[in-house]
Short mmCIF file of C-alpha atoms and ligand atoms in Angstrom, two decimals:
data_model
loop_
_atom_site.label_atom_id
_atom_site.label_comp_id
_atom_site.label_asym_id
_atom_site.label_seq_id
_atom_site.Cartn_x
_atom_site.Cartn_y
_atom_site.Cartn_z
CA MET A 39 30.94 -27.39 54.26
CA ARG A 40 32.20 -28.46 57.78
CA VAL A 41 29.80 -30.67 59.66
CA ALA A 42 29.99 -31.68 63.39
CA MET A 43 27.71 -34.66 63.90
CA ILE A 44 26.98 -35.32 67.59
CA GLY A 45 26.18 -39.00 68.35
CA THR A 46 27.46 -41.99 66.47
CA GLY A 47 24.60 -44.20 66.64
CA TYR A 48 22.79 -45.62 63.30
CA VAL A 49 21.68 -42.06 62.14
CA GLY A 50 24.78 -40.08 63.28
CA LEU A 51 27.45 -42.49 61.90
CA VAL A 52 25.63 -43.22 58.61
CA SER A 53 24.81 -39.48 57.89
CA GLY A 54 28.36 -38.39 59.00
CA ALA A 55 30.05 -40.91 56.65
CA CYS A 56 27.67 -40.12 53.93
CA PHE A 57 28.05 -36.29 54.41
CA SER A 58 31.81 -36.74 53.97
CA GLU A 59 31.30 -39.08 50.91
CA PHE A 60 29.28 -36.07 49.33
CA GLY A 61 32.69 -34.14 50.00
CA HIS A 62 32.11 -32.32 53.28
CA THR A 63 34.42 -32.27 56.04
CA VAL A 64 32.71 -34.10 58.97
CA MET A 65 33.74 -34.75 62.62
CA CYS A 66 31.56 -37.52 64.55
CA VAL A 67 31.63 -36.90 68.25
CA ASP A 68 30.46 -39.05 70.86
CA LYS A 69 30.92 -39.26 74.56
CA ASP A 70 31.61 -43.02 74.54
CA GLN A 71 35.36 -43.12 74.47
CA SER A 72 35.58 -46.83 73.68
CA LYS A 73 33.33 -46.33 70.81
CA ILE A 74 35.33 -43.50 69.39
CA ASP A 75 38.51 -45.72 69.87
CA ALA A 76 37.10 -48.37 68.03
CA LEU A 77 35.93 -46.17 65.17
CA LYS A 78 39.44 -44.88 64.98
CA ARG A 79 40.73 -48.23 64.70
CA GLY A 80 38.29 -48.69 61.76
CA GLU A 81 35.93 -50.97 63.67
CA ILE A 82 32.11 -50.19 63.10
CA PRO A 83 30.10 -50.62 66.33
CA ILE A 84 26.82 -51.80 64.38
CA PHE A 85 26.19 -54.21 61.59
CA GLU A 86 25.03 -52.33 58.44
CA PRO A 87 25.93 -53.30 54.95
CA GLY A 88 28.34 -51.03 53.19
CA LEU A 89 29.00 -48.76 56.26
CA ASP A 90 32.41 -50.17 56.82
CA GLU A 91 33.50 -49.13 53.31
CA VAL A 92 32.06 -45.59 53.29
CA VAL A 93 33.68 -45.00 56.69
CA ALA A 94 37.10 -46.33 55.67
CA THR A 95 37.20 -44.44 52.31
CA SER A 96 35.99 -41.24 53.80
CA VAL A 97 38.42 -41.49 56.67
CA LYS A 98 41.37 -42.09 54.10
CA SER A 99 40.25 -39.14 52.15
CA GLY A 100 40.84 -37.23 55.28
CA ARG A 101 37.24 -35.93 55.30
CA LEU A 102 35.83 -38.05 58.26
CA SER A 103 37.18 -38.17 61.79
CA PHE A 104 36.21 -39.10 65.24
CA SER A 105 36.39 -37.47 68.57
CA THR A 106 35.14 -37.39 72.05
CA ASP A 107 35.80 -33.73 72.20
CA LEU A 108 32.80 -31.64 71.18
CA GLY A 109 34.26 -28.28 71.44
CA PRO A 110 36.61 -27.92 68.57
CA ALA A 111 34.16 -30.03 66.18
CA VAL A 112 31.49 -27.47 66.90
CA LYS A 113 33.74 -24.18 66.76
CA ASN A 114 34.89 -25.07 63.23
CA ALA A 115 31.48 -26.20 61.93
CA ASP A 116 29.07 -24.55 59.44
CA ALA A 117 26.30 -27.09 60.57
CA VAL A 118 26.30 -28.96 63.80
CA PHE A 119 23.69 -32.09 63.60
CA ILE A 120 22.24 -33.45 66.92
CA ALA A 121 21.83 -37.11 66.01
CA VAL A 122 21.72 -38.70 69.92
CA GLY A 123 19.38 -41.16 70.84
CA THR A 124 15.76 -40.19 71.71
CA PRO A 125 14.58 -43.50 73.44
CA SER A 126 11.15 -43.96 75.01
CA ARG A 127 11.12 -42.45 78.56
CA ARG A 128 10.55 -45.31 81.16
CA GLY A 129 7.04 -45.34 82.41
CA ASP A 130 5.16 -42.87 80.22
CA GLY A 131 6.29 -43.57 76.66
CA HIS A 132 7.31 -39.85 75.82
CA ALA A 133 10.39 -39.42 73.92
CA ASP A 134 13.50 -38.90 76.39
CA LEU A 135 15.35 -35.82 75.27
CA THR A 136 17.91 -35.69 77.89
CA TYR A 137 20.67 -36.46 75.39
CA VAL A 138 19.29 -33.80 73.01
CA PHE A 139 19.26 -31.12 75.61
CA GLN A 140 22.80 -32.13 77.04
CA ALA A 141 24.05 -31.78 73.54
CA ALA A 142 22.56 -28.49 73.04
CA GLU A 143 23.99 -27.11 76.25
CA GLU A 144 27.46 -28.17 75.25
CA ILE A 145 27.03 -26.99 71.71
CA ALA A 146 25.99 -23.49 73.04
CA ARG A 147 29.41 -23.37 74.96
CA SER A 148 31.18 -23.74 71.58
CA LEU A 149 29.50 -21.84 68.89
CA ASP A 150 31.72 -19.56 67.07
CA GLY A 151 30.47 -17.72 64.11
CA TYR A 152 27.26 -18.45 62.21
CA THR A 153 26.27 -21.96 62.76
CA VAL A 154 23.15 -23.81 61.93
CA VAL A 155 22.27 -26.39 64.72
CA VAL A 156 20.25 -29.21 63.08
CA THR A 157 18.04 -31.75 64.94
CA LYS A 158 18.47 -35.02 63.19
CA SER A 159 17.32 -37.13 65.98
CA THR A 160 13.63 -38.05 65.99
CA VAL A 161 12.15 -35.30 68.40
CA PRO A 162 8.77 -34.21 69.45
CA VAL A 163 7.22 -31.26 67.99
CA GLY A 164 8.43 -28.06 69.65
CA THR A 165 11.75 -29.47 70.46
CA GLY A 166 13.53 -27.25 67.97
CA GLN A 167 12.21 -24.30 69.88
CA ARG A 168 13.33 -25.59 73.02
CA VAL A 169 16.77 -26.41 71.72
CA GLN A 170 16.95 -23.00 70.55
CA ASP A 171 15.89 -21.51 73.88
CA THR A 172 18.47 -23.65 75.55
CA ILE A 173 21.30 -22.23 73.37
CA ARG A 174 20.09 -18.74 73.48
CA ALA A 175 19.93 -18.84 77.32
CA ALA A 176 23.37 -20.10 77.57
CA ARG A 177 24.78 -17.84 74.89
CA PRO A 178 22.83 -14.68 74.23
CA ASP A 179 25.67 -13.59 72.00
CA ALA A 180 25.70 -16.40 69.74
CA ASP A 181 24.79 -16.31 65.87
CA PHE A 182 22.87 -19.47 65.16
CA ASP A 183 19.58 -20.96 63.87
CA VAL A 184 18.07 -24.19 64.83
CA ALA A 185 16.78 -26.22 62.00
CA SER A 186 14.88 -29.76 61.85
CA ASN A 187 16.12 -32.16 59.26
CA PRO A 188 14.61 -35.68 60.06
CA GLU A 189 16.19 -38.77 58.66
CA PHE A 190 14.09 -41.48 56.90
CA LEU A 191 16.73 -44.13 56.60
CA ARG A 192 16.06 -47.73 57.47
CA GLU A 193 18.40 -50.12 58.98
CA GLY A 194 19.86 -52.91 56.81
CA SER A 195 19.64 -50.27 53.82
CA ALA A 196 20.90 -47.14 55.44
CA ILE A 197 23.55 -46.23 52.96
CA GLU A 198 21.35 -46.63 49.95
CA ASP A 199 18.61 -44.84 51.50
CA PHE A 200 20.81 -41.79 52.41
CA ARG A 201 22.38 -41.71 49.10
CA ARG A 202 19.00 -42.14 47.17
CA PRO A 203 16.48 -40.65 49.62
CA ASP A 204 12.74 -40.29 48.37
CA ARG A 205 13.07 -36.63 49.74
CA ILE A 206 14.89 -34.24 51.89
CA VAL A 207 12.85 -32.34 54.51
CA VAL A 208 14.40 -29.31 56.27
CA GLY A 209 12.31 -27.33 58.77
CA THR A 210 13.46 -23.74 59.33
CA GLU A 211 12.15 -19.95 58.80
CA SER A 212 15.75 -18.85 58.21
CA GLU A 213 17.08 -18.29 55.02
CA ARG A 214 20.70 -18.50 55.81
CA ALA A 215 19.96 -21.99 57.41
CA ARG A 216 18.31 -23.15 54.30
CA GLN A 217 21.23 -22.10 52.22
CA ILE A 218 23.60 -24.24 54.34
CA LEU A 219 21.22 -27.22 54.31
CA ARG A 220 20.84 -26.80 50.53
CA GLU A 221 24.41 -26.67 50.09
CA LEU A 222 25.05 -29.81 52.11
CA TYR A 223 22.56 -31.91 50.17
CA ARG A 224 23.47 -30.50 46.91
CA PRO A 225 24.94 -33.77 45.63
CA LEU A 226 21.36 -35.06 45.62
CA TYR A 227 20.17 -32.44 43.35
CA LEU A 228 21.85 -34.53 40.64
CA ASN A 229 19.24 -37.19 41.02
CA GLU A 230 16.66 -34.75 41.55
CA THR A 231 15.82 -35.65 45.17
CA PRO A 232 12.83 -33.40 46.24
CA ILE A 233 13.90 -31.05 48.97
CA LEU A 234 11.15 -29.73 50.95
CA PHE A 235 11.18 -26.62 52.99
CA THR A 236 8.78 -26.43 55.90
CA SER A 237 8.51 -24.79 59.32
CA ARG A 238 10.33 -26.51 62.14
CA GLU A 239 7.18 -28.07 63.56
CA SER A 240 5.78 -29.39 60.43
CA SER A 241 9.41 -30.95 59.85
CA GLU A 242 9.16 -32.46 63.23
CA LEU A 243 5.75 -33.95 62.84
CA ILE A 244 6.59 -35.21 59.33
CA LYS A 245 8.95 -37.66 60.78
CA TYR A 246 6.48 -38.96 63.32
CA ALA A 247 3.55 -38.95 60.71
CA ALA A 248 5.65 -41.05 58.40
CA ASN A 249 6.70 -43.64 60.83
CA ALA A 250 3.19 -43.85 62.22
CA PHE A 251 1.60 -44.01 58.62
CA LEU A 252 3.94 -46.74 57.80
CA ALA A 253 3.27 -48.59 61.14
CA THR A 254 -0.46 -48.33 60.38
CA LYS A 255 0.05 -49.67 56.93
CA ILE A 256 1.60 -52.73 58.47
CA THR A 257 -0.92 -53.16 61.19
CA PHE A 258 -3.62 -53.08 58.74
CA ILE A 259 -2.25 -55.75 56.43
CA ASN A 260 -1.63 -57.91 59.63
CA GLU A 261 -5.37 -57.55 60.64
CA MET A 262 -6.29 -58.31 57.05
CA ALA A 263 -3.99 -61.22 57.36
CA ASP A 264 -5.82 -62.72 60.43
CA LEU A 265 -9.14 -62.12 58.45
CA CYS A 266 -7.73 -64.07 55.34
CA GLU A 267 -6.94 -67.01 57.75
CA LYS A 268 -10.65 -67.09 58.82
CA VAL A 269 -12.34 -66.76 55.49
CA GLY A 270 -9.97 -68.75 53.31
CA ALA A 271 -8.15 -65.92 51.42
CA ASN A 272 -4.47 -65.07 50.75
CA VAL A 273 -3.24 -62.08 52.46
CA GLN A 274 -0.36 -61.85 49.75
CA ASP A 275 -2.96 -61.46 46.94
CA VAL A 276 -5.04 -58.92 48.95
CA ALA A 277 -1.92 -56.93 49.41
CA ARG A 278 -0.99 -57.11 45.74
CA GLY A 279 -4.55 -56.39 44.78
CA ILE A 280 -5.00 -53.18 46.98
CA GLY A 281 -1.17 -52.33 46.36
CA LEU A 282 -1.55 -51.98 42.76
CA ASP A 283 -4.08 -48.99 43.37
CA GLY A 284 -1.56 -46.01 43.12
CA ARG A 285 -3.49 -44.38 45.90
CA ILE A 286 -2.39 -47.22 48.35
CA GLY A 287 0.90 -48.31 47.16
CA SER A 288 2.45 -51.66 47.33
CA LYS A 289 5.17 -51.05 49.95
CA PHE A 290 4.84 -51.86 53.59
CA LEU A 291 2.18 -54.42 53.02
CA HIS A 292 4.04 -57.64 54.02
CA ALA A 293 1.97 -59.23 56.79
CA GLY A 294 4.15 -60.65 59.76
CA PRO A 295 4.71 -60.88 63.51
CA GLY A 296 4.29 -57.21 64.09
CA TYR A 297 6.73 -54.41 63.52
CA GLY A 298 9.50 -54.02 65.92
CA GLY A 299 12.87 -52.02 65.74
CA SER A 300 14.33 -48.90 67.19
CA CYS A 301 11.67 -46.49 65.55
CA PHE A 302 8.10 -47.70 64.90
CA PRO A 303 7.38 -48.91 68.52
CA LYS A 304 8.81 -45.80 70.23
CA ASP A 305 7.72 -43.36 67.72
CA THR A 306 4.06 -44.45 67.65
CA LEU A 307 3.95 -44.09 71.34
CA ALA A 308 5.57 -40.82 71.46
CA LEU A 309 3.12 -39.43 68.83
CA LEU A 310 0.13 -40.94 70.62
CA ARG A 311 1.45 -39.16 74.05
CA THR A 312 2.05 -35.95 72.17
CA GLY A 313 -1.58 -36.27 70.81
CA GLU A 314 -2.96 -36.77 74.40
CA GLU A 315 -0.97 -33.84 75.84
CA VAL A 316 -2.16 -31.41 73.52
CA GLY A 317 -5.78 -32.54 73.46
CA ALA A 318 -5.68 -33.91 69.87
CA PRO A 319 -5.66 -37.73 70.51
CA THR A 320 -4.45 -39.87 67.66
CA LYS A 321 -6.93 -42.65 68.20
CA ILE A 322 -5.86 -44.52 64.94
CA VAL A 323 -2.01 -44.60 66.14
CA THR A 324 -3.38 -45.64 69.53
CA ALA A 325 -5.03 -48.35 68.17
CA VAL A 326 -2.16 -49.45 65.93
CA GLN A 327 0.21 -49.41 68.90
CA GLN A 328 -2.00 -51.64 70.88
CA VAL A 329 -2.80 -54.21 68.13
CA ASN A 330 0.75 -54.46 67.19
CA GLU A 331 1.87 -55.05 70.92
CA GLU A 332 -0.91 -57.83 71.25
CA ARG A 333 0.23 -59.27 68.12
CA LYS A 334 3.45 -60.51 69.22
CA VAL A 335 1.68 -62.77 71.91
CA ARG A 336 -0.78 -63.78 69.21
CA MET A 337 1.87 -65.09 67.15
CA ALA A 338 3.42 -67.10 70.08
CA GLU A 339 0.02 -68.57 70.54
CA LYS A 340 -0.16 -69.38 66.98
CA ILE A 341 3.19 -71.29 67.29
CA ASP A 342 1.63 -73.03 70.23
CA ALA A 343 -1.50 -74.16 68.29
CA ALA A 344 0.79 -75.18 65.33
CA PHE A 345 2.87 -77.44 67.50
CA GLY A 346 -0.32 -78.86 69.30
CA GLY A 347 1.23 -77.30 72.39
CA VAL A 348 4.70 -76.38 72.70
CA LYS A 349 5.15 -78.02 76.19
CA GLY A 350 8.10 -80.49 76.16
CA LYS A 351 9.01 -79.68 72.42
CA THR A 352 12.27 -78.58 71.09
CA ILE A 353 11.65 -75.55 68.62
CA ALA A 354 14.06 -74.17 65.92
CA VAL A 355 14.01 -70.73 65.70
CA LEU A 356 15.54 -69.10 62.54
CA GLY A 357 16.07 -65.27 63.00
CA LEU A 358 15.90 -63.18 65.99
CA THR A 359 16.49 -59.47 64.96
CA PHE A 360 13.58 -57.38 64.27
CA LYS A 361 14.41 -57.51 60.43
CA PRO A 362 17.13 -58.87 58.30
CA ASN A 363 20.67 -57.11 57.65
CA THR A 364 20.90 -55.78 61.10
CA ASP A 365 22.10 -56.90 64.48
CA ASP A 366 19.68 -54.81 66.17
CA MET A 367 17.19 -56.54 68.54
CA ARG A 368 15.26 -53.39 69.82
CA ASP A 369 11.57 -54.29 70.34
CA SER A 370 12.11 -57.35 68.05
CA PRO A 371 8.92 -59.72 68.15
CA SER A 372 11.33 -62.41 69.32
CA LEU A 373 11.75 -60.74 72.50
CA VAL A 374 8.21 -61.54 73.25
CA ILE A 375 7.67 -64.68 71.30
CA VAL A 376 10.93 -66.67 72.74
CA PRO A 377 10.19 -66.20 76.43
CA TRP A 378 6.51 -67.01 75.94
CA LEU A 379 7.47 -70.37 74.44
CA GLN A 380 9.80 -71.10 77.01
CA GLU A 381 7.53 -70.16 79.65
CA HIS A 382 4.97 -72.59 78.21
CA GLY A 383 7.41 -75.48 78.36
CA ALA A 384 9.16 -75.34 75.20
CA LYS A 385 13.00 -75.73 74.50
CA VAL A 386 14.23 -72.91 72.29
CA ARG A 387 17.20 -73.30 70.22
CA ALA A 388 17.99 -70.57 67.90
CA PHE A 389 20.18 -69.22 65.26
CA ASP A 390 20.49 -65.53 63.78
CA PRO A 391 23.24 -64.66 61.23
CA GLU A 392 24.20 -61.35 62.82
CA GLY A 393 22.23 -60.99 65.90
CA MET A 394 23.54 -63.67 68.28
CA LYS A 395 25.89 -61.18 70.17
CA GLU A 396 22.68 -58.92 70.83
CA ALA A 397 20.21 -61.59 71.19
CA ARG A 398 22.47 -63.01 74.14
CA LYS A 399 21.93 -59.74 76.05
CA HIS A 400 18.40 -60.23 76.05
CA LEU A 401 17.33 -63.77 75.78
CA LYS A 402 18.27 -67.14 76.93
CA PHE A 403 18.15 -70.10 74.68
CA ASP A 404 20.36 -72.84 73.24
CA GLU A 405 22.53 -70.97 70.93
CA CYS A 406 23.36 -72.74 67.55
CA GLU A 407 26.11 -71.94 65.07
CA ASP A 408 24.21 -72.35 61.85
CA THR A 409 20.87 -73.31 60.18
CA GLU A 410 21.46 -77.05 60.26
CA SER A 411 22.44 -77.43 63.70
CA THR A 412 19.52 -75.55 64.71
CA LEU A 413 17.28 -77.76 62.96
CA LYS A 414 18.80 -80.97 63.99
CA ASP A 415 16.40 -83.19 66.05
CA ALA A 416 13.94 -80.15 66.67
CA ASP A 417 10.09 -80.84 66.70
CA GLY A 418 9.59 -78.09 64.20
CA VAL A 419 11.09 -75.03 63.02
CA VAL A 420 9.70 -71.33 63.42
CA ILE A 421 10.91 -68.67 60.97
CA LEU A 422 10.91 -65.28 62.64
CA THR A 423 13.16 -63.14 60.60
CA GLU A 424 13.35 -63.37 56.77
CA TRP A 425 17.30 -63.40 56.39
CA ASN A 426 18.22 -64.38 52.73
CA GLU A 427 19.99 -67.40 53.83
CA PHE A 428 16.67 -68.77 55.36
CA ARG A 429 14.83 -67.94 52.00
CA ALA A 430 16.39 -70.89 50.16
CA LEU A 431 16.36 -73.73 52.45
CA ASP A 432 16.92 -77.21 51.21
CA MET A 433 13.46 -78.61 52.14
CA ALA A 434 14.62 -82.26 51.65
CA ARG A 435 17.58 -81.73 53.89
CA THR A 436 15.33 -79.68 56.31
CA LYS A 437 12.94 -82.53 56.55
CA GLN A 438 15.76 -85.04 57.26
CA LEU A 439 17.03 -82.87 60.29
CA LEU A 440 13.76 -82.24 61.76
CA LYS A 441 12.17 -84.86 63.99
CA THR A 442 8.90 -83.55 62.55
CA PRO A 443 8.35 -81.74 59.26
CA LEU A 444 6.67 -78.74 60.68
CA MET A 445 7.37 -75.24 59.69
CA VAL A 446 5.69 -71.87 61.33
CA ASP A 447 6.88 -69.18 58.79
CA LEU A 448 5.91 -65.74 60.19
CA ARG A 449 7.53 -64.01 57.53
CA ASN A 450 5.68 -65.76 54.49
CA ILE A 451 8.65 -66.78 52.50
CA TYR A 452 7.70 -70.06 51.19
CA ARG A 453 4.75 -71.08 49.10
CA PRO A 454 2.18 -73.18 50.75
CA ASP A 455 1.70 -75.38 47.79
CA GLU A 456 5.31 -76.11 47.42
CA MET A 457 5.70 -76.85 51.18
CA ALA A 458 2.90 -79.30 51.11
CA LYS A 459 4.71 -81.08 48.16
CA ALA A 460 8.03 -81.15 50.19
CA GLY A 461 6.08 -83.07 52.75
CA PHE A 462 5.57 -80.30 55.33
CA THR A 463 2.78 -79.17 57.59
CA TYR A 464 3.26 -75.46 56.97
CA VAL A 465 1.61 -72.58 58.90
CA SER A 466 2.20 -69.07 57.70
CA VAL A 467 0.54 -65.61 58.09
CA GLY A 468 -2.57 -64.81 56.36
CA ARG A 469 -2.42 -67.93 54.09
CA ARG A 470 -4.21 -71.38 54.53
CA THR A 471 -2.25 -73.83 56.34
CA VAL A 472 -1.15 -76.87 54.49
CA THR A 473 -0.28 -80.80 55.35
CA PRO A 474 1.87 -83.06 53.42
CA VAL A 475 0.44 -84.22 50.13
C1 UGA B 784 11.97 -47.32 59.97
C2 UGA B 784 11.44 -46.40 58.67
O1 UGA B 784 11.09 -47.25 57.59
C3 UGA B 784 12.34 -45.44 58.17
O2 UGA B 784 12.02 -44.64 57.26
C4 UGA B 784 12.89 -44.52 59.24
O3 UGA B 784 13.81 -43.61 59.03
C5 UGA B 784 13.25 -45.39 60.55
O4 UGA B 784 12.16 -46.25 61.01
C6 UGA B 784 13.65 -44.44 61.68
O5 UGA B 784 12.66 -43.75 62.16
O6 UGA B 784 14.89 -44.55 61.93
P1 UGA B 784 13.50 -49.35 60.37
O7 UGA B 784 12.99 -49.56 61.45
O8 UGA B 784 14.95 -49.30 60.19
O9 UGA B 784 12.91 -47.96 59.48
O10 UGA B 784 12.96 -50.59 59.52
P2 UGA B 784 11.70 -50.85 58.59
O11 UGA B 784 12.18 -51.47 57.32
O12 UGA B 784 10.88 -49.71 58.45
O13 UGA B 784 10.82 -52.02 59.36
C7 UGA B 784 10.38 -51.80 60.67
C8 UGA B 784 9.67 -53.20 61.26
O14 UGA B 784 8.41 -53.21 60.38
C9 UGA B 784 10.34 -54.31 61.02
O15 UGA B 784 9.86 -55.21 62.15
C10 UGA B 784 9.70 -54.86 59.75
O16 UGA B 784 9.87 -56.51 60.00
C11 UGA B 784 8.36 -54.63 59.74
N1 UGA B 784 7.69 -54.61 58.42
C12 UGA B 784 8.07 -53.90 57.59
C13 UGA B 784 6.65 -55.32 58.26
O17 UGA B 784 6.22 -56.24 59.17
N2 UGA B 784 6.02 -55.62 57.20
C14 UGA B 784 6.41 -54.55 56.09
O18 UGA B 784 5.65 -54.57 55.01
C15 UGA B 784 7.54 -53.52 56.25
#
């Protein structure tokens, strides 16, 4: 199959590279000349484990190429994927579909022979229909269908998620379109990945419902964590105790500083806006969104309390990205927490294994080169992201480096009893605070 992938962000680049790994011929198109030039030189614009290898192998095999020229890519394609960004629109939180419709208009101009146009970007219900209308208006003669095929990959494990998804969802009423998408995903039949065919509207909503449900799960356990702190319970035990119930499931029950990233915050907001618009308000999602926003400030206050007031203190921050194994800073809790600490008189020094370049664009702080230099002479350390290299700190050394043996661990990566033994005052999420024994 020949594929044109419009947009080389996370979803576009990973999907394009993985489709070519499946044996299809893929051309990835982006308007950004410098990005395409870099990709042609073999440089990957984002940090995503394993992506560089898949891209290099696919390029070498001749099945993956990059271009700024959408026309020829679309003309030759059996399937054209729209994988452009759908950020939150400023002011109202609706998904901004400008890039989607721009792409649809450009695609329309170059369609040649039967083609399936597939929206892979996360788009509100009804967008597929509007894309179809846009293309039809521009090219009444064109032979095409518009299908929805949302992507469920996570940053940091995107390649694995694409190769071994829990399911593939395809929304279309057209049998021809189904055939092409079935063919595209054929390699996944080997590992018996379920492929779910639905209407376009259901498929579009499945994506939002999945993200909103996961965001709800996280927010629920975060509230349980607050409750645990008040009543002397341990949120990890509670999560395990409920997660072993197959109806609940153990995943996405890690309490922390609130969810961030390029998807949950924007998608919950867009979903609740859709609900308001169509007169079916999603009260649960609305609450989730609010609780999560407030949580980031609560976490800064928690740090303030742990330090006995951050004014005049030097705070070592480990981790700035919204999760490990990415350099993505979008909606990261650190974007609220770090400025809050600074506004309240703290000096913040920080280190992130991959996120420094991105962090610099959004935050001002004392940049450190590694964990040791971050810890040195600080009044305490705060763990904001659970990177592997922060999971196995030498506590004796950490204690030596810090002025005060104080750790606020917002990702619960250490055990309170061990931290007390190591001589720390240790504050975590939804577990008891311990002091040195
Ligand atoms: C999320 C979904 O998990 C993907 O299925 C989806 O495809 C993607 O959004 C998207 O719509 O593109 P992602 O944002 O990359 O993926 O990362 P997650 O691993 O889901 O984490 C999101 C946030 O939730 C992070 O801030 C993470 O720290 C937080 N989280 C996650 C928790 O606080 N606790 C958990 O138990 C799990």
